[in-house]
Tab-separated table of C-alpha atoms in Angstrom:
chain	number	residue	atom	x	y	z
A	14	UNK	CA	105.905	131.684	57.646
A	15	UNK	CA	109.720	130.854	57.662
A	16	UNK	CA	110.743	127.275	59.134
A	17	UNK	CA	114.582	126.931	60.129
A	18	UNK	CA	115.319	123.579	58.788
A	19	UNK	CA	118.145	121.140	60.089
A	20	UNK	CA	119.356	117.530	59.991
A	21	UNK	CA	122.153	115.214	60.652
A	22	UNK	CA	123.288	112.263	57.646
A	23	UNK	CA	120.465	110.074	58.892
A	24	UNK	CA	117.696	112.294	58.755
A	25	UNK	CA	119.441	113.970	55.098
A	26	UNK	CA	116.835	112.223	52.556
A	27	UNK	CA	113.907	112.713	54.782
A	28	UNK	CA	114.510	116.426	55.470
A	29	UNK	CA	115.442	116.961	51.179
A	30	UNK	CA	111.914	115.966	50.802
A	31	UNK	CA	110.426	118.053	53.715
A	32	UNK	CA	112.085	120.595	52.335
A	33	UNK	CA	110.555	120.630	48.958
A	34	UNK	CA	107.020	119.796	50.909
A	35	UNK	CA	107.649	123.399	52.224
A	36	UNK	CA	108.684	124.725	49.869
A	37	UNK	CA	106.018	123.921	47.012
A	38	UNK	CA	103.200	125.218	50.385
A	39	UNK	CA	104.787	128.603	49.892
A	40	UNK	CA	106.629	128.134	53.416
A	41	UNK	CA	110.231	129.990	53.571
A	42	UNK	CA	112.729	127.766	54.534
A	43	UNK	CA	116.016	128.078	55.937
A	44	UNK	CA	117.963	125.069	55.549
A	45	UNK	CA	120.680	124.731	57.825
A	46	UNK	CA	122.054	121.659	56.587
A	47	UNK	CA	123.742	119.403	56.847
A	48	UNK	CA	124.017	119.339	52.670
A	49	UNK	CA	125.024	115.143	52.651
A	50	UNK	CA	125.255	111.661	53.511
A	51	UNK	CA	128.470	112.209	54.948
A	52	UNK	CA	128.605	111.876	58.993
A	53	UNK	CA	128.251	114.743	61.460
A	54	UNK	CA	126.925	115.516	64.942
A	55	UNK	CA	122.787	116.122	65.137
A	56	UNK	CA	123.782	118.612	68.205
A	57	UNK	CA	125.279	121.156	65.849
A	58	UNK	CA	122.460	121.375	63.301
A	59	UNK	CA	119.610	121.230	66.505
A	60	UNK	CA	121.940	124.278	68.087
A	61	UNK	CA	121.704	126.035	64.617
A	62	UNK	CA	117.759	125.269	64.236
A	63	UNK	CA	117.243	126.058	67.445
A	64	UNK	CA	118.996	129.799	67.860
A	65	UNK	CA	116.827	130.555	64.452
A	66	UNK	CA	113.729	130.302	66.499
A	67	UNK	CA	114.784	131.862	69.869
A	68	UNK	CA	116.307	134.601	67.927
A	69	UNK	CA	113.408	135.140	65.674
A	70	UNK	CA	115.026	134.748	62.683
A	71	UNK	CA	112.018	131.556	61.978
A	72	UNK	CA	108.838	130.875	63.333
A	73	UNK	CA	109.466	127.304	64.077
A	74	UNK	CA	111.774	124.808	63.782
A	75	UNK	CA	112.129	121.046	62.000
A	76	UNK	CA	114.944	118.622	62.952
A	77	UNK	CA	115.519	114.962	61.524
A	78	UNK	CA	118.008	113.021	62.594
A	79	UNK	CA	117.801	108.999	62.495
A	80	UNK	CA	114.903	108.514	65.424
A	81	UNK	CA	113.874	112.154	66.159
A	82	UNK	CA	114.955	111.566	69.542
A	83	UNK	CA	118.868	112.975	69.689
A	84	UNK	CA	117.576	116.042	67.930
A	85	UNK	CA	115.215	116.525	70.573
A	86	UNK	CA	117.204	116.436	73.969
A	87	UNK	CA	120.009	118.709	71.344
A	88	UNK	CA	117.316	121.360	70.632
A	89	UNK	CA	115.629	121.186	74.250
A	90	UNK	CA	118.774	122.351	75.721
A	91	UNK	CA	118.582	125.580	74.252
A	92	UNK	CA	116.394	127.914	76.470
A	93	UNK	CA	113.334	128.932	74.918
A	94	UNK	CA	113.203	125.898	73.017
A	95	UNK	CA	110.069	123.296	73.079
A	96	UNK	CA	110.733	120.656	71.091
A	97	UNK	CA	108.630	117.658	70.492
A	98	UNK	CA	109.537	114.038	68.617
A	99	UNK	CA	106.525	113.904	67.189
A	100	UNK	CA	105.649	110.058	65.934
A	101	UNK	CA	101.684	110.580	64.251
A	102	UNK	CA	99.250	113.543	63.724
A	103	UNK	CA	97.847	113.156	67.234
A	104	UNK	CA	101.151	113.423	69.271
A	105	UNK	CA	101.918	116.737	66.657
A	106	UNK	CA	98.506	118.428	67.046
A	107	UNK	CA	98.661	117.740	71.140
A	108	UNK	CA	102.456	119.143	70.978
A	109	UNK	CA	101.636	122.497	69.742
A	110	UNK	CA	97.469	122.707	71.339
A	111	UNK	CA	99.237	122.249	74.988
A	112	UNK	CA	102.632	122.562	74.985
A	113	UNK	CA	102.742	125.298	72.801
A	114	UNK	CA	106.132	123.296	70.561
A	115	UNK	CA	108.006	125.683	68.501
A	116	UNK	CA	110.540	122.178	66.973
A	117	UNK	CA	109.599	119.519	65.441
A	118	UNK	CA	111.928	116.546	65.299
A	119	UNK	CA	111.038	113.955	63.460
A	120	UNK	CA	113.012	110.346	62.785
A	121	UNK	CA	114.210	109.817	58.996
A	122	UNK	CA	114.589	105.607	60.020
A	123	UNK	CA	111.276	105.656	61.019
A	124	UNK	CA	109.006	107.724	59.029
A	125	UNK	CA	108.180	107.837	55.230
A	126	UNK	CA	107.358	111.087	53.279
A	127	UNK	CA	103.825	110.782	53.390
A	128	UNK	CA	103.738	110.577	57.495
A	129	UNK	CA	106.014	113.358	57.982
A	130	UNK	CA	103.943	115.444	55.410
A	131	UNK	CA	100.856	114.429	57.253
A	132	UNK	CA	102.304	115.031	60.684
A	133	UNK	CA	103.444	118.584	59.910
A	134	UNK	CA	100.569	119.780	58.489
A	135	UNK	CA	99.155	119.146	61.536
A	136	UNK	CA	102.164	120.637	63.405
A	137	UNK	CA	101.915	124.063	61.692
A	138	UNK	CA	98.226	124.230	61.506
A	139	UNK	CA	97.531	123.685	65.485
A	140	UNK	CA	97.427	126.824	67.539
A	141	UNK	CA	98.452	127.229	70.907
A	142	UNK	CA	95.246	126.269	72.714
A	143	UNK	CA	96.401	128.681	75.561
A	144	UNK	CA	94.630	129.233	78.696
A	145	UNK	CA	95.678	126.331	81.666
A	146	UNK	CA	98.257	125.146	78.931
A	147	UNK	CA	100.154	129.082	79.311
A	148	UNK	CA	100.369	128.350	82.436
A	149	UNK	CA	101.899	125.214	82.487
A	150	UNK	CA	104.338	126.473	79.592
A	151	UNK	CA	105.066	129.326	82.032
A	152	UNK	CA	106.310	126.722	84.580
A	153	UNK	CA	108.609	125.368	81.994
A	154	UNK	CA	109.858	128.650	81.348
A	155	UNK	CA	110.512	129.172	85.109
A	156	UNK	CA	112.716	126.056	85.028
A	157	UNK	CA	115.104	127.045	82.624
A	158	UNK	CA	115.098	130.520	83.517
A	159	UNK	CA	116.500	128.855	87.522
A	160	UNK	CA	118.749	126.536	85.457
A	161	UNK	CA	120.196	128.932	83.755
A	162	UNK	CA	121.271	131.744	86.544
A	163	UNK	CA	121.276	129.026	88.957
C-alpha cells in the first residue's frame, strides 16, 4: 500500500508522527510536504495529495491541516476525489464502508497521536461495503463529471 501524504504548518507535527506510524506498519509513503513550521497554503499540498490518488501514483490519501476541514473542501475539488474529515473511528470506518473515501483529512489542533493512529487504522482497514453505497458513489461521480464539462 502507498499513502500520498500532505500537510500545511498546522497540521506539520501531527502528520511527522503519522508519518512514522506508516511507516514502522510497512505502509509506503509519499510525503508531499510541507517539510516545516513555516506558513503556506493547505490548497497546494491537498492539490498535490490529491493528483497522487486520481493519478494512481497512491492508493489513498492523508491531509492535516489545523481542523481537517480546509484540507477537505481543497482535496474535494479535485474530481475523483472523496475526501472525508474524519473526527473518531466511527465517522472513518462509515467514510470508507459507504462512501467509498479515498482522503483522509484529519485536524493537527484537534487530535493527538494516539486518535489519529486509532482513526486510520480504521480508515485503511474498512472496505468499500459496495452494493446501494456504488450506487450512491456513482451519483457523486455523475456530479462532477456535469460540473466539469458543464
Amino acid at each position: 500500500m502507498k499513502i500520498a501524504l500532505g500537510a500545511d504548518h498546522a497540521g506539520f507535527e501531527l502528520k511527522e508522527k503519522v508519518r512514522q506510524y506508516l511507516l514502522k506498519k510497512g505502509i509506503t509513503v509519499n510525503d508531499r510536504g510541507t517539510k516545516s513550521l513555516e506558513p503556506v497554503d493547505y490548497p497546494d499540498y491537498a492539490r498535490l495529495v490529491g493528483e497522487d490518488v486520481v493519478g494512481k501514483r497512491a492508493d489513498f490519501g492523508i491531509l492535516v491541516c489545523g481542523s481537517g476541514i480546509g484540507m477537505s473542501i481543497a482535496a474535494n475539488k479535485i474530481p475523483g476525489i472523496r475526501a472525508v474529515n474524519a473526527h473518531d473511528e466511527t465517522e472513518a470506518h462509515l467514510a470508507r464502508e459507504h462512501n467509498d473515501a479515498n482522503v483522509l483529512t484529519l485536524g493537527g489542533r484537534f487530535l493527538d497521536e494516539s486518535t489519529a493512529q486509532k482513526i486510520i487504522d480504521k480508515w485503511l482497514s474498512t472496505p468499500f461495503a459496495g452494493g446501494r453505497h456504488a450506487t450512491r458513489v456513482g451519483k457523486i461521480a455523475d456530479i462532477e463529471r456535469a460540473e466539469v464539462s458543464g
